Tab-separated table of C-alpha atoms in Angstrom:
chain	number	residue	atom	x	y	z
A	28	UNK	CA	237.221	-13.328	40.036
A	29	UNK	CA	237.124	-17.581	39.776
A	30	UNK	CA	239.162	-20.089	41.229
A	31	UNK	CA	239.791	-22.091	38.738
A	32	UNK	CA	240.899	-18.854	36.503
A	33	UNK	CA	242.785	-17.385	39.649
A	34	UNK	CA	244.930	-20.369	39.159
A	35	UNK	CA	245.167	-20.744	35.855
A	36	UNK	CA	246.214	-16.992	36.038
A	37	UNK	CA	248.682	-18.184	38.398
A	38	UNK	CA	250.211	-20.830	36.057
A	39	UNK	CA	250.613	-17.795	32.996
A	40	UNK	CA	253.424	-16.200	35.784
A	41	UNK	CA	255.790	-18.444	33.418
A	42	UNK	CA	254.908	-17.533	30.251
A	43	UNK	CA	255.247	-13.481	31.108
A	44	UNK	CA	257.947	-14.508	33.231
A	45	UNK	CA	259.665	-15.771	29.879
A	46	UNK	CA	258.234	-12.924	27.705
A	47	UNK	CA	259.288	-10.168	30.025
A	48	UNK	CA	262.879	-11.685	29.368
A	49	UNK	CA	262.968	-11.563	25.870
A	50	UNK	CA	261.550	-7.786	25.607
A	51	UNK	CA	264.364	-6.796	28.106
A	52	UNK	CA	267.147	-8.801	25.860
A	53	UNK	CA	265.928	-7.029	22.709
A	54	UNK	CA	265.511	-4.021	24.025
A	55	UNK	CA	269.899	-4.380	25.084
A	56	UNK	CA	270.377	-5.560	22.010
A	57	UNK	CA	269.270	-2.894	19.228
A	58	UNK	CA	271.276	-0.635	22.133
A	59	UNK	CA	273.754	-2.196	21.341
A	60	UNK	CA	272.971	-1.814	17.511
A	61	UNK	CA	272.736	1.973	17.965
A	62	UNK	CA	275.860	2.849	20.202
A	63	UNK	CA	278.324	-0.469	17.788
A	64	UNK	CA	280.033	-1.048	21.225
A	65	UNK	CA	279.434	-2.070	24.510
A	66	UNK	CA	277.334	0.337	27.238
A	67	UNK	CA	276.089	-0.317	30.591
A	68	UNK	CA	272.539	0.295	29.830
A	69	UNK	CA	272.847	-2.104	26.782
A	70	UNK	CA	274.882	-4.323	29.569
A	71	UNK	CA	272.109	-3.798	32.739
A	72	UNK	CA	269.405	-4.655	29.006
A	73	UNK	CA	271.364	-8.535	28.910
A	74	UNK	CA	271.943	-8.771	32.286
A	75	UNK	CA	268.667	-8.961	33.603
A	76	UNK	CA	266.762	-10.196	30.114
A	77	UNK	CA	268.888	-13.184	31.190
A	78	UNK	CA	268.591	-13.491	35.051
A	79	UNK	CA	264.367	-12.998	34.021
A	80	UNK	CA	265.077	-16.203	31.674
A	81	UNK	CA	266.665	-18.488	34.501
A	82	UNK	CA	263.960	-17.437	36.930
A	83	UNK	CA	261.067	-18.580	34.010
A	84	UNK	CA	263.824	-22.004	33.214
A	85	UNK	CA	263.675	-22.635	37.002
A	86	UNK	CA	259.884	-22.003	37.555
A	87	UNK	CA	259.010	-24.545	35.205
A	88	UNK	CA	261.080	-26.701	36.249
A	89	UNK	CA	260.084	-27.335	39.824
A	90	UNK	CA	256.709	-27.169	38.867
A	91	UNK	CA	256.883	-30.004	36.459
A	92	UNK	CA	255.563	-33.248	38.323
A	93	UNK	CA	258.523	-36.093	38.926
A	94	UNK	CA	258.438	-38.805	36.104
A	95	UNK	CA	256.408	-41.541	37.038
A	96	UNK	CA	259.316	-44.972	37.117
A	97	UNK	CA	259.033	-47.683	34.998
A	98	UNK	CA	257.069	-51.173	36.555
A	99	UNK	CA	259.395	-53.784	37.343
A	100	UNK	CA	258.618	-56.365	34.924
A	101	UNK	CA	257.172	-59.487	36.096
A	102	UNK	CA	257.938	-62.804	36.156
A	103	UNK	CA	258.632	-65.361	33.477
A	104	UNK	CA	256.451	-68.300	34.189
A	105	UNK	CA	259.517	-69.759	32.768
A	106	UNK	CA	261.519	-67.961	35.164
A	107	UNK	CA	259.217	-68.788	38.073
A	108	UNK	CA	258.900	-72.138	37.677
A	109	UNK	CA	262.522	-74.353	39.256
A	110	UNK	CA	262.924	-76.718	38.049
A	111	UNK	CA	262.667	-80.365	39.434
A	112	UNK	CA	264.684	-83.352	39.648
A	113	UNK	CA	262.478	-86.765	41.013
A	114	UNK	CA	264.657	-89.270	43.055
A	115	UNK	CA	264.319	-92.408	45.144
A	116	UNK	CA	264.944	-92.376	48.103
A	117	UNK	CA	265.129	-95.568	50.648
A	118	UNK	CA	266.096	-95.348	54.157
A	119	UNK	CA	266.227	-97.388	57.547
A	120	UNK	CA	264.266	-95.745	59.952
A	121	UNK	CA	263.111	-96.502	64.360
A	122	UNK	CA	259.626	-97.014	64.575
A	123	UNK	CA	259.287	-94.100	67.014
A	124	UNK	CA	256.634	-91.692	67.179
A	125	UNK	CA	257.370	-88.549	64.791
A	126	UNK	CA	259.780	-89.860	62.839
A	127	UNK	CA	258.274	-89.767	60.096
A	128	UNK	CA	257.231	-85.746	60.823
A	129	UNK	CA	260.696	-85.662	61.442
A	130	UNK	CA	262.170	-87.017	58.150
A	131	UNK	CA	259.205	-84.874	56.001
A	132	UNK	CA	261.033	-81.514	58.405
A	133	UNK	CA	263.881	-82.712	56.762
A	134	UNK	CA	263.276	-82.896	53.359
A	135	UNK	CA	260.767	-79.597	53.186
A	136	UNK	CA	263.423	-77.942	54.514
A	137	UNK	CA	265.464	-78.752	51.211
A	138	UNK	CA	262.497	-77.389	49.280
A	139	UNK	CA	261.791	-81.479	48.394
A	140	UNK	CA	257.881	-82.033	47.744
A	141	UNK	CA	257.037	-85.960	48.636
A	142	UNK	CA	255.070	-87.531	46.048
A	143	UNK	CA	255.080	-90.428	47.163
A	144	UNK	CA	255.200	-92.855	50.136
A	145	UNK	CA	255.629	-96.442	50.746
A	146	UNK	CA	256.088	-98.007	54.693
A	147	UNK	CA	258.324	-101.356	54.860
A	148	UNK	CA	258.322	-103.220	58.636
A	149	UNK	CA	260.354	-104.989	59.384
A	150	UNK	CA	261.790	-106.256	62.996
A	151	UNK	CA	264.334	-103.622	63.905
A	152	UNK	CA	261.685	-100.335	62.751
A	153	UNK	CA	261.161	-99.512	59.204
A	154	UNK	CA	262.109	-99.383	56.116
A	155	UNK	CA	260.541	-95.904	54.848
A	156	UNK	CA	260.868	-95.868	50.448
A	157	UNK	CA	260.233	-92.566	49.114
A	158	UNK	CA	259.486	-90.138	45.796
A	159	UNK	CA	260.302	-86.563	45.424
A	160	UNK	CA	260.590	-83.640	43.588
A	161	UNK	CA	263.604	-81.759	44.741
A	162	UNK	CA	265.308	-78.709	43.160
A	163	UNK	CA	267.694	-78.616	40.955
A	164	UNK	CA	270.366	-77.171	42.969
A	165	UNK	CA	269.453	-80.330	45.258
A	166	UNK	CA	271.565	-82.601	44.801
A	167	UNK	CA	272.444	-86.437	46.429
A	168	UNK	CA	274.446	-85.724	48.641
A	169	UNK	CA	272.098	-83.188	50.124
A	170	UNK	CA	269.511	-86.099	50.456
A	171	UNK	CA	270.995	-88.319	52.108
A	172	UNK	CA	272.682	-85.297	54.931
A	173	UNK	CA	269.639	-84.668	55.594
A	174	UNK	CA	267.613	-88.346	55.999
A	175	UNK	CA	270.571	-89.084	58.630
A	176	UNK	CA	270.110	-85.560	60.452
A	177	UNK	CA	266.345	-86.967	60.649
A	178	UNK	CA	267.013	-89.965	62.796
A	179	UNK	CA	267.266	-92.564	59.310
A	180	UNK	CA	270.292	-94.722	58.074
A	181	UNK	CA	271.743	-97.323	55.847
A	182	UNK	CA	269.919	-94.040	53.113
A	183	UNK	CA	269.807	-94.945	49.506
A	184	UNK	CA	269.223	-92.076	46.900
A	185	UNK	CA	269.285	-92.698	42.912
A	186	UNK	CA	267.696	-91.123	40.372
A	187	UNK	CA	264.324	-92.147	39.246
A	188	UNK	CA	261.882	-92.207	35.923
A	189	UNK	CA	258.428	-89.972	35.761
A	190	UNK	CA	256.673	-93.700	35.986
A	191	UNK	CA	256.971	-94.890	39.020
A	192	UNK	CA	254.827	-91.679	39.979
A	193	UNK	CA	252.498	-94.609	39.417
A	194	UNK	CA	251.227	-95.670	43.112
A	195	UNK	CA	252.134	-99.713	43.704
A	196	UNK	CA	249.061	-101.554	43.151
A	197	UNK	CA	248.473	-99.616	39.491
A	198	UNK	CA	251.739	-100.289	38.871
A	199	UNK	CA	251.939	-104.040	39.663
A	200	UNK	CA	248.400	-104.808	37.807
A	201	UNK	CA	249.685	-103.236	34.584
A	202	UNK	CA	253.228	-105.021	34.749
A	203	UNK	CA	251.250	-108.220	35.019
A	204	UNK	CA	248.933	-106.990	31.795
A	205	UNK	CA	252.139	-107.238	30.395
A	206	UNK	CA	253.283	-109.790	31.405
A	207	UNK	CA	250.541	-111.768	30.565
A	208	UNK	CA	250.300	-109.898	26.964
A	209	UNK	CA	254.143	-110.883	26.340
A	210	UNK	CA	254.872	-106.621	25.964
A	211	UNK	CA	257.575	-107.402	28.518
A	212	UNK	CA	258.973	-110.107	30.179
A	213	UNK	CA	260.247	-112.054	34.620
A	214	UNK	CA	262.962	-109.869	34.121
A	215	UNK	CA	261.945	-106.120	33.160
A	216	UNK	CA	258.810	-106.626	35.650
A	217	UNK	CA	259.990	-107.163	38.509
A	218	UNK	CA	263.192	-104.204	38.072
A	219	UNK	CA	259.740	-102.098	37.901
A	220	UNK	CA	258.308	-103.761	40.668
A	221	UNK	CA	261.437	-103.333	42.836
A	222	UNK	CA	263.014	-100.329	41.896
A	223	UNK	CA	267.136	-100.977	40.863
A	224	UNK	CA	267.621	-103.754	41.373
A	225	UNK	CA	270.475	-106.371	39.323
A	226	UNK	CA	268.519	-109.241	38.423
A	227	UNK	CA	271.218	-112.537	37.073
A	228	UNK	CA	270.569	-115.975	35.587
A	229	UNK	CA	271.995	-119.470	37.161
A	230	UNK	CA	271.479	-122.836	36.871
A	231	UNK	CA	271.145	-123.656	40.214
A	232	UNK	CA	270.832	-122.528	44.219
A	233	UNK	CA	270.277	-124.109	47.589
A	234	UNK	CA	268.669	-120.849	48.812
A	235	UNK	CA	265.836	-120.333	46.054
A	236	UNK	CA	262.556	-119.471	46.884
A	237	UNK	CA	264.402	-116.911	49.888
A	238	UNK	CA	266.009	-114.199	50.635
A	239	UNK	CA	268.401	-112.886	53.195
A	240	UNK	CA	269.571	-109.383	52.665
A	241	UNK	CA	271.241	-108.235	50.602
A	242	UNK	CA	270.089	-111.495	47.347
A	243	UNK	CA	266.806	-112.678	46.706
A	244	UNK	CA	266.618	-116.299	45.126
A	245	UNK	CA	263.736	-117.117	43.630
A	246	UNK	CA	262.496	-120.107	40.964
A	247	UNK	CA	263.204	-119.179	37.252
A	248	UNK	CA	259.615	-120.071	35.336
A	249	UNK	CA	261.200	-122.349	32.362
A	250	UNK	CA	264.043	-123.292	34.302
A	251	UNK	CA	267.362	-121.370	36.493
A	252	UNK	CA	267.124	-119.884	39.321
A	253	UNK	CA	266.386	-115.812	39.318
A	254	UNK	CA	268.781	-113.745	41.714
A	255	UNK	CA	267.958	-110.564	42.805
A	256	UNK	CA	270.997	-108.244	44.362
A	257	UNK	CA	270.699	-104.446	45.403
A	258	UNK	CA	273.904	-102.466	45.574
A	259	UNK	CA	273.565	-100.534	49.548
A	260	UNK	CA	270.171	-101.893	50.206
A	261	UNK	CA	268.465	-104.631	51.766
A	262	UNK	CA	265.018	-106.480	50.367
A	263	UNK	CA	261.772	-106.590	53.055
A	264	UNK	CA	259.573	-109.215	53.534
A	265	UNK	CA	257.302	-107.058	51.340
A	266	UNK	CA	259.121	-106.584	48.251
A	267	UNK	CA	259.810	-110.252	48.657
A	268	UNK	CA	256.518	-111.054	48.863
A	269	UNK	CA	255.904	-108.885	45.879
A	270	UNK	CA	258.243	-110.171	43.357
A	271	UNK	CA	257.104	-113.805	44.798
A	272	UNK	CA	253.850	-113.444	42.631
A	273	UNK	CA	255.359	-111.870	40.252
A	274	UNK	CA	257.151	-114.875	39.233
A	275	UNK	CA	253.803	-116.954	39.846
A	276	UNK	CA	251.570	-115.185	38.094
A	277	UNK	CA	254.443	-115.923	35.223
A	278	UNK	CA	254.606	-119.347	36.003
A	279	UNK	CA	251.118	-120.238	35.471
A	280	UNK	CA	251.120	-117.628	31.922
A	281	UNK	CA	253.496	-120.355	31.123
A	282	UNK	CA	251.551	-123.445	31.857
A	283	UNK	CA	248.377	-122.343	31.039
A	284	UNK	CA	248.688	-119.717	27.566
A	285	UNK	CA	250.398	-121.814	24.804
A	286	UNK	CA	252.761	-121.674	22.852
A	287	UNK	CA	252.097	-118.397	19.890
A	288	UNK	CA	252.925	-119.461	16.682
A	289	UNK	CA	252.496	-118.674	13.492
A	290	UNK	CA	251.920	-119.173	9.719
A	291	UNK	CA	254.173	-117.343	7.401
A	292	UNK	CA	255.466	-117.081	3.744
A	293	UNK	CA	258.789	-117.094	2.417
A	294	UNK	CA	259.695	-115.138	0.721
A	295	UNK	CA	260.536	-118.094	-2.179
A	296	UNK	CA	256.561	-118.776	-1.816
A	297	UNK	CA	256.823	-121.482	0.974
A	298	UNK	CA	254.497	-121.968	3.597
A	299	UNK	CA	256.266	-123.063	7.446
A	300	UNK	CA	255.240	-121.932	11.257
A	301	UNK	CA	256.836	-119.929	13.140
A	302	UNK	CA	256.893	-119.896	17.033
A	303	UNK	CA	259.066	-119.355	20.409
A	304	UNK	CA	261.023	-122.001	21.843
A	305	UNK	CA	262.540	-123.091	25.653
A	306	UNK	CA	264.168	-125.578	27.132
A	307	UNK	CA	261.095	-128.367	26.534
A	308	UNK	CA	262.997	-128.365	23.012
A	309	UNK	CA	266.703	-129.008	23.685
A	310	UNK	CA	266.513	-132.964	22.248
A	311	UNK	CA	264.651	-130.990	18.737
A	312	UNK	CA	266.912	-128.245	18.595
A	313	UNK	CA	270.597	-130.379	19.242
A	314	UNK	CA	268.817	-132.575	16.080
A	315	UNK	CA	268.303	-129.728	14.111
A	316	UNK	CA	271.508	-128.561	14.718
A	317	UNK	CA	272.965	-131.793	13.919
A	318	UNK	CA	271.095	-131.706	10.202
A	319	UNK	CA	273.166	-127.575	9.648
A	320	UNK	CA	276.820	-128.117	8.066
A	321	UNK	CA	280.127	-127.019	10.462
A	322	UNK	CA	280.577	-124.485	8.110
A	323	UNK	CA	276.943	-123.120	8.641
A	324	UNK	CA	277.511	-123.875	12.732
A	325	UNK	CA	280.823	-122.194	13.027
A	326	UNK	CA	279.073	-118.940	10.435
A	327	UNK	CA	276.889	-118.653	13.572
A	328	UNK	CA	278.762	-119.373	16.540
A	329	UNK	CA	282.392	-118.620	15.447
A	330	UNK	CA	283.399	-122.409	16.355
A	331	UNK	CA	281.574	-125.507	15.918
A	332	UNK	CA	278.970	-125.096	18.128
A	333	UNK	CA	277.066	-123.343	20.880
A	334	UNK	CA	279.773	-123.511	24.629
A	335	UNK	CA	279.490	-126.064	27.086
A	336	UNK	CA	277.244	-128.403	24.382
A	337	UNK	CA	273.917	-129.042	25.515
A	338	UNK	CA	274.294	-126.699	28.353
A	339	UNK	CA	274.841	-123.782	25.812
A	340	UNK	CA	271.620	-125.550	24.025
A	341	UNK	CA	269.411	-124.543	26.708
A	342	UNK	CA	270.943	-121.217	27.762
A	343	UNK	CA	269.964	-120.202	24.098
A	344	UNK	CA	266.023	-121.796	25.167
A	345	UNK	CA	266.563	-119.945	29.020
A	346	UNK	CA	262.959	-116.504	28.298
A	347	UNK	CA	265.369	-115.624	31.283
A	348	UNK	CA	268.031	-114.835	29.105
A	349	UNK	CA	265.812	-113.626	26.152
A	350	UNK	CA	263.540	-114.938	23.104
A	351	UNK	CA	264.473	-118.226	21.266
A	352	UNK	CA	261.906	-118.793	17.850
A	353	UNK	CA	261.541	-122.437	15.552
A	354	UNK	CA	261.021	-122.307	11.854
A	355	UNK	CA	259.109	-125.617	10.983
A	356	UNK	CA	258.976	-126.890	7.642
A	357	UNK	CA	255.618	-128.203	6.715
A	358	UNK	CA	256.366	-131.578	7.670
A	359	UNK	CA	256.856	-130.455	11.068
A	360	UNK	CA	261.392	-130.617	10.891
A	361	UNK	CA	262.949	-127.560	12.638
A	362	UNK	CA	264.771	-125.430	9.598
A	363	UNK	CA	265.615	-122.468	11.063
A	364	UNK	CA	266.310	-120.549	13.895
A	365	UNK	CA	266.771	-116.672	15.840
A	366	UNK	CA	267.860	-116.793	19.274
A	367	UNK	CA	267.530	-113.032	20.836
A	368	UNK	CA	269.626	-112.254	23.781
A	369	UNK	CA	269.519	-109.327	25.557
A	370	UNK	CA	270.287	-108.047	29.037
A	371	UNK	CA	269.264	-103.777	29.973
A	372	UNK	CA	267.739	-101.861	27.328
A	373	UNK	CA	270.430	-103.618	24.817
A	374	UNK	CA	269.608	-107.136	22.636
A	375	UNK	CA	272.095	-109.264	20.197
A	376	UNK	CA	270.548	-111.159	17.480
A	377	UNK	CA	272.015	-114.042	16.175
A	378	UNK	CA	270.415	-116.637	12.906
A	379	UNK	CA	271.516	-119.977	12.126
A	380	UNK	CA	268.878	-121.670	8.761
A	381	UNK	CA	269.646	-125.018	7.885
A	382	UNK	CA	272.045	-125.801	4.749
A	383	UNK	CA	269.136	-127.278	2.288
A	384	UNK	CA	266.733	-123.919	3.221
A	385	UNK	CA	269.538	-121.632	2.351
A	386	UNK	CA	267.942	-119.156	0.594
A	387	UNK	CA	264.150	-118.978	0.943
A	388	UNK	CA	263.494	-115.917	2.936
A	389	UNK	CA	263.821	-118.377	6.359
A	390	UNK	CA	265.923	-115.553	7.688
A	391	UNK	CA	264.620	-111.859	6.258
A	392	UNK	CA	261.812	-113.629	8.996
A	393	UNK	CA	263.333	-114.567	11.554
A	394	UNK	CA	265.058	-110.796	10.892
A	395	UNK	CA	261.677	-109.590	11.269
A	396	UNK	CA	260.220	-111.648	13.848
A	397	UNK	CA	263.465	-110.489	16.451
A	398	UNK	CA	262.997	-107.521	15.828
A	399	UNK	CA	259.467	-106.876	16.348
A	400	UNK	CA	259.963	-108.699	20.270
A	401	UNK	CA	263.116	-106.191	20.795
A	402	UNK	CA	260.865	-103.621	19.710
A	403	UNK	CA	257.559	-104.601	21.781
A	404	UNK	CA	260.350	-105.452	25.219
A	405	UNK	CA	261.396	-101.590	24.664
A	406	UNK	CA	264.237	-102.637	24.189
A	407	UNK	CA	266.987	-99.593	22.652
A	408	UNK	CA	269.285	-100.850	20.804
A	409	UNK	CA	270.344	-104.043	18.160
A	410	UNK	CA	273.293	-105.606	17.667
A	411	UNK	CA	274.839	-108.649	15.433
A	412	UNK	CA	278.349	-110.007	14.372
A	413	UNK	CA	279.424	-111.622	11.294
A	414	UNK	CA	281.776	-113.196	9.451
A	415	UNK	CA	283.010	-110.203	6.462
A	416	UNK	CA	282.493	-113.114	4.112
A	417	UNK	CA	279.023	-113.726	5.116
A	418	UNK	CA	277.064	-111.431	2.484
A	419	UNK	CA	273.998	-113.097	2.829
A	420	UNK	CA	273.555	-112.762	6.368
A	421	UNK	CA	274.546	-108.994	5.480
A	422	UNK	CA	271.955	-108.852	2.586
A	423	UNK	CA	269.673	-110.100	5.416
A	424	UNK	CA	270.860	-106.996	8.683
A	425	UNK	CA	270.093	-104.750	5.869
A	426	UNK	CA	266.912	-105.751	5.565
A	427	UNK	CA	266.397	-105.909	9.195
A	428	UNK	CA	267.580	-102.153	9.781
A	429	UNK	CA	270.954	-102.299	11.467
A	430	UNK	CA	273.902	-101.038	10.143
A	431	UNK	CA	277.098	-101.872	9.386
A	432	UNK	CA	279.336	-99.939	12.182
A	433	UNK	CA	282.577	-101.557	12.240
A	434	UNK	CA	284.960	-104.184	12.469
A	435	UNK	CA	285.579	-105.154	16.648
A	436	UNK	CA	287.613	-107.835	15.428
A	437	UNK	CA	289.400	-109.504	12.155
A	438	UNK	CA	287.670	-111.141	10.172
A	439	UNK	CA	284.142	-109.325	11.654
A	440	UNK	CA	281.588	-107.392	11.250
A	441	UNK	CA	279.285	-104.963	13.513
A	442	UNK	CA	275.280	-104.113	13.267
A	443	UNK	CA	273.694	-102.503	14.706
A	444	UNK	CA	269.812	-100.330	15.190
A	445	UNK	CA	268.445	-98.224	17.391
A	446	UNK	CA	265.234	-99.002	18.736
A	447	UNK	CA	262.177	-96.601	19.632
A	448	UNK	CA	259.960	-98.644	21.985
A	449	UNK	CA	256.787	-98.590	21.467
């Protein structure tokens, strides 16, 4: 007999046992039906049939191959990917061999991945500035402890923006282009160049053109002094040189580029000229205020006029604090003025139109231009404050997209608009 036939015959034993068990069970059942009562022979036949049936079942289960286990589900890309947070880290270190390797090793132990790194030489060593990605589970204090364990001191850690991943030369060139093109101003450019620093303006400073520790004093093009501070960290000579170069570029732009002006036509069909103003226009603006009625000035300033008189006008015309627009009539007189004052991502607009030129669409033109300036500067919110009975300015602000949001003071309305940076 061929081997295959032999294996086939052996494989049928289970079926033969089942058939034999069925035969014994059937015989026992027939004997039980004839005698109408259990006998020794009928009981024996049933027991033998049950035993054979159990043996067949055992043989079948013993020969059954094991059921393959279901393969483990592969992790999805979302589950396998670890969420990352971008951090900016600054630390003072001693300029000794191996210190950078210790710093990188300490960060790597946390699962952090260094993206960019700058080394600023200073008198007592160096300041390392690092942009790194770290898992979300890693906290600011974890990073500080790791850097201090690697020999770092004066550690400052803060969340970073993804736009900071550009290398320094590329970011500086882009900021310079935006500054020349009017898409940013000097204060915003300095913040983008140096990271998270506080910038405030003041009229004068005996330390202008220098930096000491956590403060930097730079001459502001257009008047005054810009004071830059970095809480918890010191400026380096390289950062002072970069900031000074950016200020020089802004000053050169003001000297070489003529102020832009454009012709506009109001809704009443009057052709006017609108241009930016600075502190050199203070006499022209003072004359304009004198030709406005006290009621018009009160609606604009909530008082008789700008605080501190001429000094208040100079602040309104300081480029470092905002943008000022003048509307000139065909004969060259100032008939309207609009101001956009801002700090950080928020700005506030205010309008003043000479009484004999009101209700000719000048306010609408100014409001639209100021909103356009705010969008180009990347501001996120725009606000305004008016008197309850000033219905004319209310219509103008609504036309510019601002919405009434509340009454912060008795007799006063507050307006706001959310802007998407262009």
